[in-house]
PDB file of C-alpha atoms and ligand atoms in Angstrom:
ATOM      1  CA  MET A   1     -15.853   5.979  -1.955  1.00 76.00           C
ATOM      2  CA  LYS A   2     -13.200   8.374  -3.208  1.00 91.00           C
ATOM      3  CA  LYS A   3     -10.197   6.570  -4.657  1.00 95.00           C
ATOM      4  CA  MET A   4      -6.911   6.676  -2.754  1.00 97.00           C
ATOM      5  CA  LEU A   5      -3.637   7.597  -4.475  1.00 97.00           C
ATOM      6  CA  VAL A   6      -0.708   6.417  -2.402  1.00 98.00           C
ATOM      7  CA  ALA A   7       2.674   7.896  -3.363  1.00 98.00           C
ATOM      8  CA  ASN A   8       5.383   5.528  -2.138  1.00 98.00           C
ATOM      9  CA  TRP A   9       8.607   7.483  -2.553  1.00 98.00           C
ATOM     10  CA  LYS A  10      10.714   4.595  -1.228  1.00 98.00           C
ATOM     11  CA  LEU A  11      14.349   5.715  -0.603  1.00 98.00           C
ATOM     12  CA  ASN A  12      13.891   8.994  -2.496  1.00 98.00           C
ATOM     13  CA  PRO A  13      14.462  11.861  -3.068  1.00 98.00           C
ATOM     14  CA  GLU A  14      18.033  12.621  -2.144  1.00 98.00           C
ATOM     15  CA  ASN A  15      17.499  15.359   0.434  1.00 98.00           C
ATOM     16  CA  VAL A  16      14.804  17.064   2.480  1.00 98.00           C
ATOM     17  CA  ASP A  17      14.638  20.177   0.274  1.00 98.00           C
ATOM     18  CA  LEU A  18      13.806  18.058  -2.750  1.00 98.00           C
ATOM     19  CA  ALA A  19      11.229  16.157  -0.692  1.00 98.00           C
ATOM     20  CA  VAL A  20       9.509  19.366   0.398  1.00 98.00           C
ATOM     21  CA  ALA A  21       9.474  20.665  -3.188  1.00 98.00           C
ATOM     22  CA  LEU A  22       7.987  17.398  -4.485  1.00 98.00           C
ATOM     23  CA  ALA A  23       5.386  17.308  -1.694  1.00 98.00           C
ATOM     24  CA  LYS A  24       4.170  20.815  -2.581  1.00 98.00           C
ATOM     25  CA  LEU A  25       3.643  19.706  -6.182  1.00 98.00           C
ATOM     26  CA  GLU A  26       1.746  16.556  -5.177  1.00 98.00           C
ATOM     27  CA  ASP A  27      -0.349  18.134  -2.423  1.00 98.00           C
ATOM     28  CA  LYS A  28      -3.799  17.169  -3.690  1.00 96.00           C
ATOM     29  CA  LYS A  29      -6.913  15.676  -2.109  1.00 94.00           C
ATOM     30  CA  GLN A  30      -7.088  11.863  -2.060  1.00 95.00           C
ATOM     31  CA  VAL A  31      -3.275  11.677  -2.164  1.00 98.00           C
ATOM     32  CA  ILE A  32      -1.330   9.990   0.625  1.00 98.00           C
ATOM     33  CA  ILE A  33       2.347  10.941   0.486  1.00 98.00           C
ATOM     34  CA  CYS A  34       4.693   8.378   2.026  1.00 98.00           C
ATOM     35  CA  PRO A  35       8.192   9.859   2.156  1.00 98.00           C
ATOM     36  CA  PRO A  36      11.232   8.325   3.873  1.00 98.00           C
ATOM     37  CA  THR A  37      10.864   8.532   7.678  1.00 98.00           C
ATOM     38  CA  PRO A  38      13.346  11.414   8.239  1.00 98.00           C
ATOM     39  CA  TYR A  39      11.286  13.630   5.918  1.00 98.00           C
ATOM     40  CA  LEU A  40       7.902  12.986   7.537  1.00 98.00           C
ATOM     41  CA  SER A  41       7.837  16.174   9.634  1.00 98.00           C
ATOM     42  CA  ALA A  42       9.090  18.462   6.898  1.00 98.00           C
ATOM     43  CA  VAL A  43       6.639  17.050   4.354  1.00 98.00           C
ATOM     44  CA  GLY A  44       3.806  17.093   6.924  1.00 98.00           C
ATOM     45  CA  ASN A  45       4.481  20.787   7.540  1.00 98.00           C
ATOM     46  CA  VAL A  46       3.946  21.808   3.913  1.00 98.00           C
ATOM     47  CA  ILE A  47       1.027  19.661   2.769  1.00 98.00           C
ATOM     48  CA  LYS A  48      -2.472  21.040   3.168  1.00 98.00           C
ATOM     49  CA  ARG A  49      -4.696  18.712   1.153  1.00 97.00           C
ATOM     50  CA  ALA A  50      -2.757  15.453   0.939  1.00 98.00           C
ATOM     51  CA  LYS A  51      -2.385  13.090   3.908  1.00 98.00           C
ATOM     52  CA  LEU A  52       0.887  11.842   5.310  1.00 98.00           C
ATOM     53  CA  GLY A  53       1.946   8.194   5.534  1.00 98.00           C
ATOM     54  CA  ALA A  54       5.043   6.256   6.576  1.00 98.00           C
ATOM     55  CA  GLN A  55       6.623   3.346   4.704  1.00 98.00           C
ATOM     56  CA  ASP A  56       7.029   1.089   7.737  1.00 98.00           C
ATOM     57  CA  ALA A  57       6.629   0.999  11.529  1.00 98.00           C
ATOM     58  CA  PHE A  58       8.128  -1.227  14.210  1.00 98.00           C
ATOM     59  CA  TRP A  59       5.875  -3.202  16.555  1.00 98.00           C
ATOM     60  CA  GLU A  60       7.152  -1.779  19.854  1.00 98.00           C
ATOM     61  CA  LYS A  61       6.248   1.676  21.132  1.00 95.00           C
ATOM     62  CA  GLU A  62       9.606   2.434  22.731  1.00 95.00           C
ATOM     63  CA  GLY A  63      12.641   0.711  24.192  1.00 97.00           C
ATOM     64  CA  PRO A  64      15.998  -0.794  23.213  1.00 98.00           C
ATOM     65  CA  TYR A  65      15.353  -1.262  19.478  1.00 98.00           C
ATOM     66  CA  THR A  66      18.107   0.635  17.714  1.00 98.00           C
ATOM     67  CA  GLY A  67      17.219   2.057  14.351  1.00 97.00           C
ATOM     68  CA  ASN A  68      13.495   1.418  14.479  1.00 98.00           C
ATOM     69  CA  THR A  69      10.595   3.851  14.331  1.00 98.00           C
ATOM     70  CA  SER A  70       7.435   3.147  16.297  1.00 98.00           C
ATOM     71  CA  PRO A  71       3.843   3.777  15.234  1.00 98.00           C
ATOM     72  CA  THR A  72       3.570   6.397  17.985  1.00 98.00           C
ATOM     73  CA  HIS A  73       6.617   8.247  16.639  1.00 98.00           C
ATOM     74  CA  ILE A  74       5.006   8.269  13.221  1.00 98.00           C
ATOM     75  CA  LYS A  75       1.692   9.417  14.600  1.00 98.00           C
ATOM     76  CA  SER A  76       3.308  12.165  16.636  1.00 97.00           C
ATOM     77  CA  VAL A  77       4.728  13.799  13.500  1.00 98.00           C
ATOM     78  CA  GLY A  78       1.320  13.898  11.859  1.00 97.00           C
ATOM     79  CA  ALA A  79       1.142  10.713   9.781  1.00 98.00           C
ATOM     80  CA  LYS A  80      -2.231   9.022   9.519  1.00 98.00           C
ATOM     81  CA  TYR A  81      -1.210   6.039   7.397  1.00 98.00           C
ATOM     82  CA  VAL A  82       1.501   3.421   7.315  1.00 98.00           C
ATOM     83  CA  ILE A  83       2.460   1.022   4.526  1.00 98.00           C
ATOM     84  CA  LEU A  84       3.314  -2.417   5.933  1.00 98.00           C
ATOM     85  CA  GLY A  85       4.517  -5.626   4.313  1.00 98.00           C
ATOM     86  CA  HIS A  86       5.825  -4.047   1.133  1.00 98.00           C
ATOM     87  CA  SER A  87       7.441  -6.702  -1.064  1.00 97.00           C
ATOM     88  CA  GLU A  88      10.776  -4.875  -0.956  1.00 97.00           C
ATOM     89  CA  ARG A  89      10.831  -5.244   2.837  1.00 98.00           C
ATOM     90  CA  ARG A  90       9.642  -8.846   2.606  1.00 97.00           C
ATOM     91  CA  ASN A  91      12.303  -9.746   0.041  1.00 95.00           C
ATOM     92  CA  ILE A  92      15.304  -7.514   0.709  1.00 96.00           C
ATOM     93  CA  LEU A  93      15.023  -7.468   4.508  1.00 97.00           C
ATOM     94  CA  GLN A  94      13.474 -10.947   4.865  1.00 97.00           C
ATOM     95  CA  GLU A  95      10.539  -9.486   6.766  1.00 98.00           C
ATOM     96  CA  GLY A  96       8.202 -12.391   7.481  1.00 98.00           C
ATOM     97  CA  ASP A  97       4.456 -12.573   8.009  1.00 97.00           C
ATOM     98  CA  ASP A  98       4.795 -12.813  11.814  1.00 98.00           C
ATOM     99  CA  ALA A  99       6.784  -9.593  12.020  1.00 98.00           C
ATOM    100  CA  ILE A 100       4.370  -7.904   9.642  1.00 98.00           C
ATOM    101  CA  ASN A 101       1.430  -9.088  11.723  1.00 98.00           C
ATOM    102  CA  GLN A 102       2.970  -7.581  14.870  1.00 98.00           C
ATOM    103  CA  LYS A 103       3.510  -4.324  13.029  1.00 98.00           C
ATOM    104  CA  VAL A 104      -0.097  -4.318  11.809  1.00 98.00           C
ATOM    105  CA  GLU A 105      -1.373  -4.907  15.346  1.00 98.00           C
ATOM    106  CA  ALA A 106       0.821  -2.195  16.901  1.00 98.00           C
ATOM    107  CA  SER A 107       0.050   0.350  14.174  1.00 98.00           C
ATOM    108  CA  LEU A 108      -3.698  -0.157  14.500  1.00 98.00           C
ATOM    109  CA  LYS A 109      -3.433   0.134  18.281  1.00 97.00           C
ATOM    110  CA  SER A 110      -1.732   3.506  17.820  1.00 97.00           C
ATOM    111  CA  GLY A 111      -4.571   4.692  15.619  1.00 98.00           C
ATOM    112  CA  LEU A 112      -2.810   4.561  12.265  1.00 98.00           C
ATOM    113  CA  GLN A 113      -4.575   3.411   9.113  1.00 98.00           C
ATOM    114  CA  VAL A 114      -2.690   0.456   7.678  1.00 98.00           C
ATOM    115  CA  ILE A 115      -2.000  -0.169   4.005  1.00 98.00           C
ATOM    116  CA  LEU A 116      -1.048  -3.839   3.977  1.00 98.00           C
ATOM    117  CA  CYS A 117       0.801  -4.933   0.838  1.00 98.00           C
ATOM    118  CA  ILE A 118       0.301  -8.421  -0.474  1.00 98.00           C
ATOM    119  CA  GLY A 119       1.050 -10.019  -3.820  1.00 98.00           C
ATOM    120  CA  GLU A 120       2.352 -13.175  -5.374  1.00 97.00           C
ATOM    121  CA  ASP A 121       5.942 -13.663  -6.480  1.00 95.00           C
ATOM    122  CA  LEU A 122       6.921 -14.524 -10.042  1.00 95.00           C
ATOM    123  CA  ASP A 123       7.101 -18.245  -9.361  1.00 95.00           C
ATOM    124  CA  SER A 124       3.531 -18.377  -7.996  1.00 96.00           C
ATOM    125  CA  HIS A 125       2.323 -16.236 -10.880  1.00 95.00           C
ATOM    126  CA  GLN A 126       3.858 -18.626 -13.383  1.00 95.00           C
ATOM    127  CA  ARG A 127       2.291 -21.606 -11.632  1.00 96.00           C
ATOM    128  CA  GLY A 128      -1.142 -20.161 -12.293  1.00 95.00           C
ATOM    129  CA  GLU A 129      -4.204 -18.601 -10.708  1.00 95.00           C
ATOM    130  CA  LYS A 130      -4.770 -21.287  -8.088  1.00 97.00           C
ATOM    131  CA  GLN A 131      -1.265 -20.834  -6.665  1.00 97.00           C
ATOM    132  CA  THR A 132      -1.595 -17.033  -6.829  1.00 97.00           C
ATOM    133  CA  LYS A 133      -4.798 -17.197  -4.802  1.00 98.00           C
ATOM    134  CA  LEU A 134      -3.231 -19.539  -2.246  1.00 98.00           C
ATOM    135  CA  PHE A 135      -0.209 -17.256  -1.912  1.00 98.00           C
ATOM    136  CA  ILE A 136      -2.169 -14.085  -1.289  1.00 98.00           C
ATOM    137  CA  THR A 137      -4.817 -15.590   0.995  1.00 98.00           C
ATOM    138  CA  ASP A 138      -2.000 -16.998   3.124  1.00 98.00           C
ATOM    139  CA  GLN A 139      -0.474 -13.514   3.384  1.00 98.00           C
ATOM    140  CA  ILE A 140      -3.837 -12.045   4.402  1.00 98.00           C
ATOM    141  CA  ILE A 141      -4.540 -14.738   7.000  1.00 98.00           C
ATOM    142  CA  ARG A 142      -1.080 -14.310   8.562  1.00 98.00           C
ATOM    143  CA  GLY A 143      -1.201 -10.527   8.386  1.00 98.00           C
ATOM    144  CA  PHE A 144      -4.662 -10.398  10.013  1.00 98.00           C
ATOM    145  CA  LYS A 145      -3.885 -12.905  12.801  1.00 98.00           C
ATOM    146  CA  ASN A 146      -5.415 -11.889  16.153  1.00 95.00           C
ATOM    147  CA  ILE A 147      -6.573  -8.520  14.856  1.00 98.00           C
ATOM    148  CA  LYS A 148      -9.975  -7.560  16.243  1.00 96.00           C
ATOM    149  CA  TRP A 149     -12.768  -7.240  13.738  1.00 96.00           C
ATOM    150  CA  LYS A 150     -13.379  -3.565  14.522  1.00 95.00           C
ATOM    151  CA  ASP A 151      -9.701  -2.847  13.747  1.00 97.00           C
ATOM    152  CA  LEU A 152      -9.714  -4.806  10.492  1.00 97.00           C
ATOM    153  CA  ARG A 153     -11.817  -2.013   9.049  1.00 95.00           C
ATOM    154  CA  ASN A 154      -8.785   0.271   9.364  1.00 98.00           C
ATOM    155  CA  ILE A 155      -6.748  -1.837   6.970  1.00 98.00           C
ATOM    156  CA  ALA A 156      -6.623  -1.255   3.228  1.00 98.00           C
ATOM    157  CA  ILE A 157      -5.089  -4.057   1.224  1.00 98.00           C
ATOM    158  CA  ALA A 158      -2.684  -3.091  -1.562  1.00 98.00           C
ATOM    159  CA  TYR A 159      -2.578  -5.914  -4.072  1.00 98.00           C
ATOM    160  CA  GLU A 160       0.816  -5.690  -5.738  1.00 97.00           C
ATOM    161  CA  PRO A 161       1.923  -8.647  -7.834  1.00 96.00           C
ATOM    162  CA  VAL A 162       5.643  -8.555  -7.063  1.00 95.00           C
ATOM    163  CA  TRP A 163       6.652  -9.302 -10.653  1.00 94.00           C
ATOM    164  CA  ALA A 164       4.587  -6.329 -11.924  1.00 93.00           C
ATOM    165  CA  ILE A 165       6.413  -3.709  -9.823  1.00 92.00           C
ATOM    166  CA  SER A 166       8.424  -1.452 -12.128  1.00 89.00           C
ATOM    167  CA  THR A 167      11.774  -2.235 -10.513  1.00 91.00           C
ATOM    168  CA  SER A 168      11.190  -5.999 -10.139  1.00 90.00           C
ATOM    169  CA  GLY A 169      13.260  -6.755 -13.207  1.00 88.00           C
ATOM    170  CA  SER A 170      10.816  -9.422 -14.448  1.00 90.00           C
ATOM    171  CA  GLY A 171      10.191  -7.557 -17.673  1.00 89.00           C
ATOM    172  CA  LEU A 172       6.538  -8.645 -17.417  1.00 90.00           C
ATOM    173  CA  LYS A 173       3.529  -6.385 -17.559  1.00 84.00           C
ATOM    174  CA  ASP A 174       0.265  -7.029 -15.772  1.00 85.00           C
ATOM    175  CA  ALA A 175      -3.031  -6.993 -17.671  1.00 89.00           C
ATOM    176  CA  PRO A 176      -5.657  -4.893 -15.851  1.00 92.00           C
ATOM    177  CA  GLU A 177      -8.349  -7.554 -16.390  1.00 94.00           C
ATOM    178  CA  GLU A 178      -6.142 -10.122 -14.623  1.00 93.00           C
ATOM    179  CA  SER A 179      -5.509  -7.941 -11.573  1.00 94.00           C
ATOM    180  CA  ILE A 180      -9.147  -6.911 -11.433  1.00 96.00           C
ATOM    181  CA  LYS A 181     -10.089 -10.608 -11.304  1.00 96.00           C
ATOM    182  CA  ILE A 182      -7.729 -11.115  -8.360  1.00 97.00           C
ATOM    183  CA  ILE A 183      -9.011  -7.994  -6.606  1.00 98.00           C
ATOM    184  CA  GLN A 184     -12.556  -9.328  -6.936  1.00 98.00           C
ATOM    185  CA  PHE A 185     -11.327 -12.577  -5.397  1.00 98.00           C
ATOM    186  CA  ILE A 186      -9.619 -10.701  -2.508  1.00 98.00           C
ATOM    187  CA  LYS A 187     -12.769  -8.705  -1.793  1.00 98.00           C
ATOM    188  CA  ASP A 188     -14.930 -11.846  -1.793  1.00 98.00           C
ATOM    189  CA  PHE A 189     -12.426 -13.515   0.526  1.00 98.00           C
ATOM    190  CA  LEU A 190     -12.430 -10.560   2.950  1.00 98.00           C
ATOM    191  CA  ARG A 191     -16.219 -10.435   2.959  1.00 98.00           C
ATOM    192  CA  GLU A 192     -16.679 -14.147   3.516  1.00 98.00           C
ATOM    193  CA  ARG A 193     -13.875 -14.922   5.957  1.00 97.00           C
ATOM    194  CA  TYR A 194     -13.727 -11.653   7.925  1.00 98.00           C
ATOM    195  CA  MET A 195     -17.281 -10.342   7.477  1.00 97.00           C
ATOM    196  CA  LEU A 196     -15.945  -7.057   6.150  1.00 97.00           C
ATOM    197  CA  LYS A 197     -18.819  -5.258   4.481  1.00 96.00           C
ATOM    198  CA  LYS A 198     -16.734  -2.818   2.460  1.00 96.00           C
ATOM    199  CA  PRO A 199     -13.203  -4.126   2.082  1.00 98.00           C
ATOM    200  CA  VAL A 200     -10.818  -1.578   0.601  1.00 98.00           C
ATOM    201  CA  VAL A 201      -8.389  -2.935  -1.994  1.00 98.00           C
ATOM    202  CA  LEU A 202      -5.843  -0.893  -3.934  1.00 98.00           C
ATOM    203  CA  TYR A 203      -3.700  -1.962  -6.853  1.00 97.00           C
ATOM    204  CA  GLY A 204       0.023  -1.383  -7.302  1.00 97.00           C
ATOM    205  CA  GLY A 205       2.387  -2.345 -10.104  1.00 95.00           C
ATOM    206  CA  SER A 206       3.960  -0.013 -12.666  1.00 94.00           C
ATOM    207  CA  ILE A 207       1.070   2.444 -12.727  1.00 96.00           C
ATOM    208  CA  ASN A 208       1.774   5.466 -14.912  1.00 96.00           C
ATOM    209  CA  SER A 209      -0.244   8.140 -16.697  1.00 97.00           C
ATOM    210  CA  LYS A 210      -0.701   5.878 -19.728  1.00 96.00           C
ATOM    211  CA  ASN A 211      -2.188   2.854 -17.968  1.00 95.00           C
ATOM    212  CA  ALA A 212      -3.783   4.467 -14.860  1.00 96.00           C
ATOM    213  CA  GLU A 213      -7.188   4.863 -16.467  1.00 95.00           C
ATOM    214  CA  ASN A 214      -7.405   1.137 -17.247  1.00 95.00           C
ATOM    215  CA  TYR A 215      -7.291   0.494 -13.505  1.00 95.00           C
ATOM    216  CA  LEU A 216      -9.036   3.536 -12.073  1.00 95.00           C
ATOM    217  CA  ILE A 217     -12.003   3.119 -14.401  1.00 94.00           C
ATOM    218  CA  ASN A 218     -12.998  -0.014 -12.527  1.00 95.00           C
ATOM    219  CA  ASP A 219     -15.195   0.485  -9.452  1.00 94.00           C
ATOM    220  CA  LEU A 220     -13.697  -2.570  -7.770  1.00 96.00           C
ATOM    221  CA  ILE A 221     -10.346  -0.803  -7.427  1.00 97.00           C
ATOM    222  CA  ASP A 222     -10.406   1.612  -4.501  1.00 97.00           C
ATOM    223  CA  GLY A 223      -7.172   3.301  -5.443  1.00 97.00           C
ATOM    224  CA  VAL A 224      -3.602   2.799  -6.525  1.00 97.00           C
ATOM    225  CA  LEU A 225      -0.218   2.594  -4.857  1.00 98.00           C
ATOM    226  CA  ILE A 226       2.403   4.228  -7.010  1.00 98.00           C
ATOM    227  CA  GLY A 227       6.163   3.913  -6.708  1.00 97.00           C
ATOM    228  CA  GLY A 228       8.298   5.154  -9.603  1.00 97.00           C
ATOM    229  CA  ALA A 229       5.713   7.491 -11.151  1.00 98.00           C
ATOM    230  CA  SER A 230       5.159   9.293  -7.832  1.00 98.00           C
ATOM    231  CA  LEU A 231       8.704  10.695  -8.025  1.00 98.00           C
ATOM    232  CA  ASP A 232       7.860  12.624 -11.172  1.00 98.00           C
ATOM    233  CA  ALA A 233       5.407  15.359 -10.190  1.00 98.00           C
ATOM    234  CA  LYS A 234       4.257  15.979 -13.768  1.00 98.00           C
ATOM    235  CA  GLU A 235       3.496  12.308 -14.327  1.00 98.00           C
ATOM    236  CA  PHE A 236       1.907  11.916 -10.900  1.00 98.00           C
ATOM    237  CA  ASN A 237      -0.341  14.926 -11.453  1.00 97.00           C
ATOM    238  CA  LYS A 238      -1.599  13.398 -14.698  1.00 97.00           C
ATOM    239  CA  ILE A 239      -2.588  10.305 -12.706  1.00 97.00           C
ATOM    240  CA  ILE A 240      -4.285  12.477 -10.063  1.00 96.00           C
ATOM    241  CA  LYS A 241      -6.286  14.162 -12.837  1.00 94.00           C
ATOM    242  CA  ILE A 242      -7.377  10.778 -14.220  1.00 93.00           C
ATOM    243  CA  CYS A 243      -8.368   9.692 -10.722  1.00 91.00           C
ATOM    244  CA  LEU A 244     -10.409  12.824 -10.003  1.00 86.00           C
ATOM    245  CA  GLU A 245     -12.308  12.376 -13.258  1.00 81.00           C
ATOM    246  CA  ARG A 246     -13.522   8.934 -12.173  1.00 75.00           C
TER     247      ARG A 246
HETATM  248  C1  PEP B   1       5.603  -0.431  -5.422  1.00 61.97           C
HETATM  249  O1  PEP B   1       6.798  -0.641  -5.265  1.00 61.97           O
HETATM  250  O2  PEP B   1       4.803  -0.603  -4.505  1.00 61.97           O
HETATM  251  C2  PEP B   1       5.148   0.007  -6.738  1.00 61.97           C
HETATM  252  C3  PEP B   1       3.884  -0.109  -7.050  1.00 61.97           C
HETATM  253  O3  PEP B   1       6.120   0.528  -7.536  1.00 61.97           O
HETATM  254  P1  PEP B   1       5.960   0.923  -9.078  1.00 61.97           P
HETATM  255  O4  PEP B   1       4.752   1.821  -9.175  1.00 61.97           O
HETATM  256  O5  PEP B   1       7.229   1.641  -9.393  1.00 61.97           O
HETATM  257  O6  PEP B   1       5.768  -0.348  -9.804  1.00 61.97           O
END
């Protein structure tokens, strides 16, 4: 399988012209560009090789839900993917597993491919591997609740230890061999509990052009989700090059 490179631009860049310029520079195969929602159309109009993704979707299709964006809205402007359950939404907006599960269900129903973010917090990490595994399996079980088996195949898991995200402020760095061990565990869990033959698991957490190879070299990792480094086209293109050489 070709590795996925998900560019999560978060609340950047500052205006649509900058977004279009950045998208043109990052428009490469295997890349999924996830700009802020208001830029989806403009970015979708200029990319030819990359795919388009959103950073969130609400669970209802339409109705009195001020400020939300539905999976059908996202789909109608050309996005194929949606990131759900990102730790910044879980922590800053107190988005819980039930809400995330509803979003997963609605997004899959609309035909979007879901990138479901999971990952232990600093406290669980410090309490050790057993607690980390409990934390992330709980997130998977809650996120997958009531989803039909045939739809589960349209979910990629992004394993992102919260403390390893560049802006987390923990000051800690992840060791690739540690995350690879957890990704192996996640894949085994998905195979055994959900009978998924080829679970797709990405890694996210301070990936840059210097450490990308350490992750992308491993066949267990199906791709990477990149925050900070995806805002710097030069840096991101170095990571794309490393990925394409794998
Ligand atoms: C993220 O927020 O999902 C992420 C991986 O960010 P960064 O690459 O900046 O650590």
